[in-house]
Short mmCIF file of N, CA and C and ligand atoms in Angstrom, two decimals:
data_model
loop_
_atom_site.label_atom_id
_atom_site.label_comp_id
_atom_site.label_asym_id
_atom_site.label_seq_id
_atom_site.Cartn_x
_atom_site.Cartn_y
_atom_site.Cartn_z
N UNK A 1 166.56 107.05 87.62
CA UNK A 1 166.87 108.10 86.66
C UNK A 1 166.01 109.32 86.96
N UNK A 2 166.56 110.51 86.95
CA UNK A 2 165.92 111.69 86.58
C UNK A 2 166.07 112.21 85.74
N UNK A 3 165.29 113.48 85.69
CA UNK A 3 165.56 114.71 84.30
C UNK A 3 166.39 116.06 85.22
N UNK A 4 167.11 117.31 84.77
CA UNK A 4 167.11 118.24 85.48
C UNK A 4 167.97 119.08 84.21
N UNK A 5 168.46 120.15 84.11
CA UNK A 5 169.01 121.04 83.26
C UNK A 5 170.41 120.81 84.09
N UNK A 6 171.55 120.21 82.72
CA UNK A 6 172.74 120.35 83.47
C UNK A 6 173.62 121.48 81.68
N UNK A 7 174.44 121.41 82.72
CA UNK A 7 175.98 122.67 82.23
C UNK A 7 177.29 121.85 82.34
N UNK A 8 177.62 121.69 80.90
CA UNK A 8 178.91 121.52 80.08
C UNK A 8 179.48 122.63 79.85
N UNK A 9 180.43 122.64 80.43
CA UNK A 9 181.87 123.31 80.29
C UNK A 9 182.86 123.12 79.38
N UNK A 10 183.22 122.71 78.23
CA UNK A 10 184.58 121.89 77.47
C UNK A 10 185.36 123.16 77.30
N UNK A 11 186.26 123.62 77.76
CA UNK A 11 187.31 124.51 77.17
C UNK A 11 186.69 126.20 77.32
N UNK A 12 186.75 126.75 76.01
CA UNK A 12 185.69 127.79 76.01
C UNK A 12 184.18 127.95 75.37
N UNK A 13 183.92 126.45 75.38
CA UNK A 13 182.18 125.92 75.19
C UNK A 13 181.63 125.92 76.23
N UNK A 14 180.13 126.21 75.96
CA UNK A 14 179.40 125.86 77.00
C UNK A 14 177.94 125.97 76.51
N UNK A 15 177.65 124.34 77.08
CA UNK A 15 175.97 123.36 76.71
C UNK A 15 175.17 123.40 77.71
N UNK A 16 174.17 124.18 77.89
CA UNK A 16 173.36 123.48 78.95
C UNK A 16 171.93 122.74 78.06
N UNK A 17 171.60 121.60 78.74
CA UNK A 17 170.90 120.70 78.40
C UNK A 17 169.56 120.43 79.21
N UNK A 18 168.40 121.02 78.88
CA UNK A 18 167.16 120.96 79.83
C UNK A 18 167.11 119.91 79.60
N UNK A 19 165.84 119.49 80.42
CA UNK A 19 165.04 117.31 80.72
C UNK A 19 166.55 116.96 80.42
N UNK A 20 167.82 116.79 80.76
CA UNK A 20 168.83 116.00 80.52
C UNK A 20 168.56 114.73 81.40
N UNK A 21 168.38 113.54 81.38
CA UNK A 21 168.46 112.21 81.97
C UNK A 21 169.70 111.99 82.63
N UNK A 22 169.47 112.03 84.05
CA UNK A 22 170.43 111.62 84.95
C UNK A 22 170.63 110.28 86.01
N UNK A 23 171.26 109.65 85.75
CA UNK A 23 171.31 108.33 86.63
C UNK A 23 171.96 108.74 88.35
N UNK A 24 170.99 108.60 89.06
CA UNK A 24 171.55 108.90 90.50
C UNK A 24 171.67 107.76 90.89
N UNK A 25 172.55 107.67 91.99
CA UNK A 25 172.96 105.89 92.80
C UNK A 25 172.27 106.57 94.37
N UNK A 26 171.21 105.39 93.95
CA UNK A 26 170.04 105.51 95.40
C UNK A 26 170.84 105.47 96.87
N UNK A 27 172.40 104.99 96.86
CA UNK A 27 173.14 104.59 97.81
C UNK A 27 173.71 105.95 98.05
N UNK A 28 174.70 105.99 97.38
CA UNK A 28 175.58 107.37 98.04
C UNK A 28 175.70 108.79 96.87
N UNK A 29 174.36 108.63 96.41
CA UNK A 29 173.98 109.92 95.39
C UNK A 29 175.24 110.16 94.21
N UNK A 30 175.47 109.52 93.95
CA UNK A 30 176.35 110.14 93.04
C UNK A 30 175.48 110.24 91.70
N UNK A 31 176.01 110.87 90.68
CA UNK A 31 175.17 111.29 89.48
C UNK A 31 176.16 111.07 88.45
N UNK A 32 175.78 110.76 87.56
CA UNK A 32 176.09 110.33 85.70
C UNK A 32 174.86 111.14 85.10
N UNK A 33 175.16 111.37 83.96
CA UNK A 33 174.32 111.03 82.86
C UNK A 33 174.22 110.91 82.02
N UNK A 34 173.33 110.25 81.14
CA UNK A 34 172.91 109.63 80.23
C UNK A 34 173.80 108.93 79.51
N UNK A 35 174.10 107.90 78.77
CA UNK A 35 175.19 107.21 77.94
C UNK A 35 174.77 108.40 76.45
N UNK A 36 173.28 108.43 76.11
CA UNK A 36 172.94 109.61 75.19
C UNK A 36 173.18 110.46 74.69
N UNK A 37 173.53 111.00 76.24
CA UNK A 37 173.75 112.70 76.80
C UNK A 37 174.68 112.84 76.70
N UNK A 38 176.03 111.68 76.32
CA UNK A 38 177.49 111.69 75.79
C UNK A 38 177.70 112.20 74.34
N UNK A 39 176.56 111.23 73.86
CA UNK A 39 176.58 111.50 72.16
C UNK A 39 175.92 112.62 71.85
N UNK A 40 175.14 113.27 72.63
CA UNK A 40 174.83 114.27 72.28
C UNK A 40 175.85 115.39 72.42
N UNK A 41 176.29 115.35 73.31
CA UNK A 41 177.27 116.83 73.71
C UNK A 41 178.43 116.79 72.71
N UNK A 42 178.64 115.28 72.41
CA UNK A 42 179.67 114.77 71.42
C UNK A 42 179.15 115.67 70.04
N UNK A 43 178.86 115.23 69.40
CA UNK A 43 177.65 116.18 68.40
C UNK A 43 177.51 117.79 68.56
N UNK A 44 177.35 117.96 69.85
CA UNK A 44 177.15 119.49 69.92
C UNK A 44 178.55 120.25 69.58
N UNK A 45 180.00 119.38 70.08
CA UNK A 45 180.81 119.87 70.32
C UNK A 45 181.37 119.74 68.73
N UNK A 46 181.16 118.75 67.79
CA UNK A 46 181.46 118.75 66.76
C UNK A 46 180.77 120.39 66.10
N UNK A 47 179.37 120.57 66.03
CA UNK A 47 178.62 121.34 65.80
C UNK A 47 179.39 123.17 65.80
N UNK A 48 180.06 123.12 67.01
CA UNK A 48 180.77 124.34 67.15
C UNK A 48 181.86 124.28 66.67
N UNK A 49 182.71 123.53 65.83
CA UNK A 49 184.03 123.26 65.55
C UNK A 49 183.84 123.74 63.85
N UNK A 50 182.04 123.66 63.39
CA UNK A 50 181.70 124.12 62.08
C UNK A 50 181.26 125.02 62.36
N UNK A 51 180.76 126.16 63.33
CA UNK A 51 180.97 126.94 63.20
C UNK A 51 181.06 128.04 64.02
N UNK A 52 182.75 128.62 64.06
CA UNK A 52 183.52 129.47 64.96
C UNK A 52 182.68 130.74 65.00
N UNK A 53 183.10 131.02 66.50
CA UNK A 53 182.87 132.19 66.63
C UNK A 53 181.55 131.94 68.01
N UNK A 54 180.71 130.86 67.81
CA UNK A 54 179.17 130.52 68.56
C UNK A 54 180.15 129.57 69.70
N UNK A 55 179.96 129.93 71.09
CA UNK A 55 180.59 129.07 72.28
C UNK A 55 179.08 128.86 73.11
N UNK A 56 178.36 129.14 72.76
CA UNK A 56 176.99 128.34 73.88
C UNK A 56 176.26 127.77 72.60
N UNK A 57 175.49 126.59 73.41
CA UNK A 57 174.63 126.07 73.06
C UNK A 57 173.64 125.91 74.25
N UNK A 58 172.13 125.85 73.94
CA UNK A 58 170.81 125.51 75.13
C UNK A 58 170.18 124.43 74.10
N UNK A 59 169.99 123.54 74.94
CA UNK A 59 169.67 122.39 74.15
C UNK A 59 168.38 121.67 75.08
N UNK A 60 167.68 120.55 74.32
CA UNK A 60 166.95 119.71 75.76
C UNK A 60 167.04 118.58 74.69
N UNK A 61 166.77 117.27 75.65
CA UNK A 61 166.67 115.97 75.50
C UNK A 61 165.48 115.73 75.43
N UNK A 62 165.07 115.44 73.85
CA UNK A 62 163.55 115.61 73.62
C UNK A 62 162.96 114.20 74.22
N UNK A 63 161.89 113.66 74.45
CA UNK A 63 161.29 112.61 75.36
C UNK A 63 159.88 112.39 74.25
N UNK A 64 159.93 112.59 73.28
CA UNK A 64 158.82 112.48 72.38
C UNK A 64 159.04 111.65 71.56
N UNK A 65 160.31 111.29 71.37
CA UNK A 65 160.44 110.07 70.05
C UNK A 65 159.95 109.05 70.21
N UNK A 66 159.60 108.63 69.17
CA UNK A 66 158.64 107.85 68.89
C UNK A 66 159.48 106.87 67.89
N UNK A 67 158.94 105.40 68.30
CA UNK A 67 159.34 104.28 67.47
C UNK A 67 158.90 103.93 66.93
N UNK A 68 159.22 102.95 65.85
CA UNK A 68 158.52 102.50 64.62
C UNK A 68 158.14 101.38 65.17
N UNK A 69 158.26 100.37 66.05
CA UNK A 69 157.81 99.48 66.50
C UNK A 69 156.52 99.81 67.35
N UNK A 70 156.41 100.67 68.15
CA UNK A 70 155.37 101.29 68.79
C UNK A 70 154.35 102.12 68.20
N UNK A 71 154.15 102.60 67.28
CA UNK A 71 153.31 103.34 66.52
C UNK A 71 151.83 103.51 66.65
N UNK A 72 151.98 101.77 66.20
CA UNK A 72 150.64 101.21 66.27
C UNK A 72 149.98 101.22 67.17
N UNK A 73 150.30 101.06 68.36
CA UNK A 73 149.93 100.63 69.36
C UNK A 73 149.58 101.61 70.70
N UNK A 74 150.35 102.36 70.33
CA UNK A 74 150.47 104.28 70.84
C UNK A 74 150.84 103.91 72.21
N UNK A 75 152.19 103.05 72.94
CA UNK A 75 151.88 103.08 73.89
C UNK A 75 152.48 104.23 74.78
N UNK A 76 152.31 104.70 75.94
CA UNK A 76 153.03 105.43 76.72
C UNK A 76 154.22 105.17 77.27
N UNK A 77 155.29 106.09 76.76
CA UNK A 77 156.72 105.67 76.74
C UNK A 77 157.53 107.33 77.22
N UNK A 78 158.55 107.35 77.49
CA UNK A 78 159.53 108.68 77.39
C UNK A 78 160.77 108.06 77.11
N UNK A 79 160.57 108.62 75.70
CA UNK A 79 162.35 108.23 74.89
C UNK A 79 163.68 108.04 75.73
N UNK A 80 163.48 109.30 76.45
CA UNK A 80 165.02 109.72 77.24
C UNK A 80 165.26 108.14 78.34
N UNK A 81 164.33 107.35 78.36
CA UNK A 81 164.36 105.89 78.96
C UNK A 81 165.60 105.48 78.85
N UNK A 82 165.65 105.45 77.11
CA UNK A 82 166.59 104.48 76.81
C UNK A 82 168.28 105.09 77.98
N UNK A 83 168.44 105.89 78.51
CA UNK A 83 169.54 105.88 79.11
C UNK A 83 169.39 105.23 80.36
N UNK A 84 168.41 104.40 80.61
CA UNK A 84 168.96 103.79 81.50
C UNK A 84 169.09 102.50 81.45
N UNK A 85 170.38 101.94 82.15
CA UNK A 85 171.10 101.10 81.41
C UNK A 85 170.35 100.04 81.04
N UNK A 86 170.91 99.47 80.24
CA UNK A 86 170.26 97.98 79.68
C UNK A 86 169.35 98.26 78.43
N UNK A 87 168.14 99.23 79.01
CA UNK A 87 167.13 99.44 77.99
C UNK A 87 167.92 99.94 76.29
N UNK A 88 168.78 100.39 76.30
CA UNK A 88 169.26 100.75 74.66
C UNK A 88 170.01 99.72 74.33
N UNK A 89 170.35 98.40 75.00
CA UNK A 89 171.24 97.41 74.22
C UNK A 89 170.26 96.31 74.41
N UNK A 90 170.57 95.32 73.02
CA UNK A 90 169.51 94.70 72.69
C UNK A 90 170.66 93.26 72.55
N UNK A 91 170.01 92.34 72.76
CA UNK A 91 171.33 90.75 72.22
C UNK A 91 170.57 90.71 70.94
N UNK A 92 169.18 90.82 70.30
CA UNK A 92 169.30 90.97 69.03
C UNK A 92 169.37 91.76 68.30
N UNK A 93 170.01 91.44 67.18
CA UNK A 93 169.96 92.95 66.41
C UNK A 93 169.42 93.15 65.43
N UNK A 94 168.32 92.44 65.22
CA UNK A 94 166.86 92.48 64.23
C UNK A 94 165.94 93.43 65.24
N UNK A 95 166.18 93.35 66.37
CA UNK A 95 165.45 94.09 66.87
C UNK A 95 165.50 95.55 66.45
N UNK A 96 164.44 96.29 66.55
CA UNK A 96 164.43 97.74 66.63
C UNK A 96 164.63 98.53 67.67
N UNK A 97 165.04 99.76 66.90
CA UNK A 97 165.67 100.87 68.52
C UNK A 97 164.31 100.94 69.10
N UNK A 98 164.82 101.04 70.41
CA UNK A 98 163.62 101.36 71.18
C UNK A 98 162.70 100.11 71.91
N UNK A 99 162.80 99.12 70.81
CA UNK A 99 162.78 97.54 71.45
C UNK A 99 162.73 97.38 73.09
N UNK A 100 163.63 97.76 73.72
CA UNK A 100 163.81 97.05 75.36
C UNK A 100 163.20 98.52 76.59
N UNK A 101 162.52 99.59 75.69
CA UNK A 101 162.06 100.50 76.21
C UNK A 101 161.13 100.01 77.00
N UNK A 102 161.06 100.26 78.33
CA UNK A 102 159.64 100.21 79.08
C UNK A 102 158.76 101.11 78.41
N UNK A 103 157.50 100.44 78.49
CA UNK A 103 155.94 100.83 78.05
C UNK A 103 155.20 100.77 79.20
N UNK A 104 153.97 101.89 79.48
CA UNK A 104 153.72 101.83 80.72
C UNK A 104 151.75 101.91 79.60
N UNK A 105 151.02 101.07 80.53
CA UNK A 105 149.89 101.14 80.55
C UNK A 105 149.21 100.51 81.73
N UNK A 106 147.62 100.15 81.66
CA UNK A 106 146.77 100.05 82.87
C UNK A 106 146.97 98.60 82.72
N UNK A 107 147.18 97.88 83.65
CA UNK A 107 147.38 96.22 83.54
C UNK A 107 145.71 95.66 82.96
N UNK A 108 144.99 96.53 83.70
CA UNK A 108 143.35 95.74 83.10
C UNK A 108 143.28 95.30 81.75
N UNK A 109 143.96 96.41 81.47
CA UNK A 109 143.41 96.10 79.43
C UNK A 109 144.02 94.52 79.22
N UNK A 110 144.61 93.88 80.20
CA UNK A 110 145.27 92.93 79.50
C UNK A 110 144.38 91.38 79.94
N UNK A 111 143.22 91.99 80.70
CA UNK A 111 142.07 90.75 80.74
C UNK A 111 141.28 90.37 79.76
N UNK A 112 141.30 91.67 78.90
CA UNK A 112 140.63 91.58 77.59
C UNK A 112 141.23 90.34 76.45
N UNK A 113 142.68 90.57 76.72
CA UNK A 113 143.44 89.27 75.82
C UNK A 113 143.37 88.33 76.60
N UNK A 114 143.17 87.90 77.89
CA UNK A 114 143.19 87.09 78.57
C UNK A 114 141.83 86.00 78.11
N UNK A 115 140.74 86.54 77.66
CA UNK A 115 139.69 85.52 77.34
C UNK A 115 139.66 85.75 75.88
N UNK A 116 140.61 86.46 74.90
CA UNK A 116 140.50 86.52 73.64
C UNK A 116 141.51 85.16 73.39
N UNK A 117 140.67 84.05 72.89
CA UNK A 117 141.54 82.79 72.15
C UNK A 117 142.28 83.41 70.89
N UNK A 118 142.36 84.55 70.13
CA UNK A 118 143.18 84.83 69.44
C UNK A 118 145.03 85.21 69.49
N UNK A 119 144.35 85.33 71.28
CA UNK A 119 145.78 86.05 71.63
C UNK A 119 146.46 84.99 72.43
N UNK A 120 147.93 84.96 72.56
CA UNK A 120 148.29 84.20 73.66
C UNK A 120 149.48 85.19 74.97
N UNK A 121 149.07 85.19 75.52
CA UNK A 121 150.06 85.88 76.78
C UNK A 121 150.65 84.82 77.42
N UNK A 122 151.63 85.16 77.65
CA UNK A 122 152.87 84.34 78.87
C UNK A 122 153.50 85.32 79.68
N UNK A 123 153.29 85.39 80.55
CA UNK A 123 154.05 86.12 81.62
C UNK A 123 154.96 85.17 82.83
N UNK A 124 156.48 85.83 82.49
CA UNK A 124 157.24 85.18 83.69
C UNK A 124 157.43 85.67 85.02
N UNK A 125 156.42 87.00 84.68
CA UNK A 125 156.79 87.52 86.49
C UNK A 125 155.18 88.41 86.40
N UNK A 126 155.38 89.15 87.61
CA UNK A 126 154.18 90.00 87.25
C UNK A 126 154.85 91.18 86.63
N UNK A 127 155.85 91.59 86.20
CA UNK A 127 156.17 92.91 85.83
C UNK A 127 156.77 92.42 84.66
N UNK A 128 157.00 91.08 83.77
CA UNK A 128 157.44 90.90 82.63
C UNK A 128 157.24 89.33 81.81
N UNK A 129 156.12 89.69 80.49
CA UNK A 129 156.18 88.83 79.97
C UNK A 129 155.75 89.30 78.37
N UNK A 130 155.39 88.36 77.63
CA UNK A 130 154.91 88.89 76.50
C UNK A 130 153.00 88.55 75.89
N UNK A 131 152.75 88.88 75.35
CA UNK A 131 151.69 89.26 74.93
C UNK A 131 151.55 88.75 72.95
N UNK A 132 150.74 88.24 72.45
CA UNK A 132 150.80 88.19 71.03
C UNK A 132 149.24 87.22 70.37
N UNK A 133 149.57 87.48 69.13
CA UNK A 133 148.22 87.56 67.98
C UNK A 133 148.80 86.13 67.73
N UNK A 134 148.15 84.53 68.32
CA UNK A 134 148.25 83.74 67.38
C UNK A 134 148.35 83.76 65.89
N UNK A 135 149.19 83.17 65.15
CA UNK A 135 149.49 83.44 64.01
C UNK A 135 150.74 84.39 63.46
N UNK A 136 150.49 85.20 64.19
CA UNK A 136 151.45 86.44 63.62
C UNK A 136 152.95 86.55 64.38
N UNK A 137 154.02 85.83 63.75
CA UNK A 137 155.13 85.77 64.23
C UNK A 137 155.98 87.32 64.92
N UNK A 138 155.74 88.48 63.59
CA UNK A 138 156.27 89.45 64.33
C UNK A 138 155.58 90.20 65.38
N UNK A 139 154.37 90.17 65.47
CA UNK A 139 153.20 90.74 66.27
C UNK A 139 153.72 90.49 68.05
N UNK A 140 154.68 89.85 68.75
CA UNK A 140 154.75 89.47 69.94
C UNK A 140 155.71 90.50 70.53
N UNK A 141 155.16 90.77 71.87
CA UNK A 141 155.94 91.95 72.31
C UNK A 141 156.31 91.31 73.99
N UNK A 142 157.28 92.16 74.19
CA UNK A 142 157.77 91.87 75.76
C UNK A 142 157.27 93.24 76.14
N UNK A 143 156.81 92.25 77.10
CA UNK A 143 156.45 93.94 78.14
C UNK A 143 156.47 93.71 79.31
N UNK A 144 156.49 95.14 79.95
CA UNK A 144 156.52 94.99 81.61
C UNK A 144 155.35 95.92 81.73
N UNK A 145 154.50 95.30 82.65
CA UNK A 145 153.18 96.00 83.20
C UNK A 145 153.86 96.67 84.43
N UNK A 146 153.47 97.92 84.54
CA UNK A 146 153.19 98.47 85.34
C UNK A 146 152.18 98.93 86.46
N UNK A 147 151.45 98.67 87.80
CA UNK A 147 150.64 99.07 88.59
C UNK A 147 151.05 100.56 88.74
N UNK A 148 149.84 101.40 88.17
CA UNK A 148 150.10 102.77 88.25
C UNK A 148 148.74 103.40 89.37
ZN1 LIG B 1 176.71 104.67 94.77
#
């Protein structure tokens, strides 16, 4: 995925969209974007239908949102993630938005839970497992470590 400023055309509208999230195919470059960046323009285009007369819009795909599941924890994330695929669909649906978002931090911090008997970690790979507070059922998170 990238970011770049793209231009919607619909009729006699026209959106351009800075940081827009773009899915490139590493193979033969082709470009999409965003499943988001649908609903958004969707929205925009409603937006001008209330009110005539305005045919541009400049817009950006903000990367700051913030989840309610993450809060606490402050981890380092960029919203506009969720367009790439998989990360915005969840098989549960107790889960919260934002749920299957990659979180990026320093893998060290996670030696600290490693000799804390409070905590228990399981990891099934090196880039994905979960992490959690004996005791505390909702407290357990999936994550993927990142080497940065
Ligand atoms: Zn391709």
């Amino acid at each position: 995925m990238e970011v770049s400023t793209v231009d919607f055309a619909i009729g006699d509208k026209f959106i351009e969209i800075t940081g827009c999230p773009i899915l490139k195919c590493g193979k033969c470059k082709k470009e999409i974007v965003g499943h988001r960046v649908v609903d958004a323009v969707y929205q925009i285009f409603f937006e001008f239908e209330k009110h005539p007369g305005i045919n541009t819009c400049k817009t950006t795909m903000r990367s700051d949102i913030r989840f309610e599941y993450a809060q606490k924890a402050e981890f380092i994330y960029d919203s506009r993630d969720l367009n790439i695929p998989a990360c915005d669909f969840d098989l549960d649906p107790t889960n919260k938005e934002g749920y299957s978002l990659p979180v990026y931090f320093d893998r060290k911090v996670l030696n600290g839970f490693y000799t804390d008997n409070d905590y228990e970690l399981d990891f099934f790979s090196e880039s994905y497992g979960e992490i959690g507070k004996k005791g505390v059922t909702d407290g357990f998170m999936n994550g993927r470590s990142h080497s940065a």
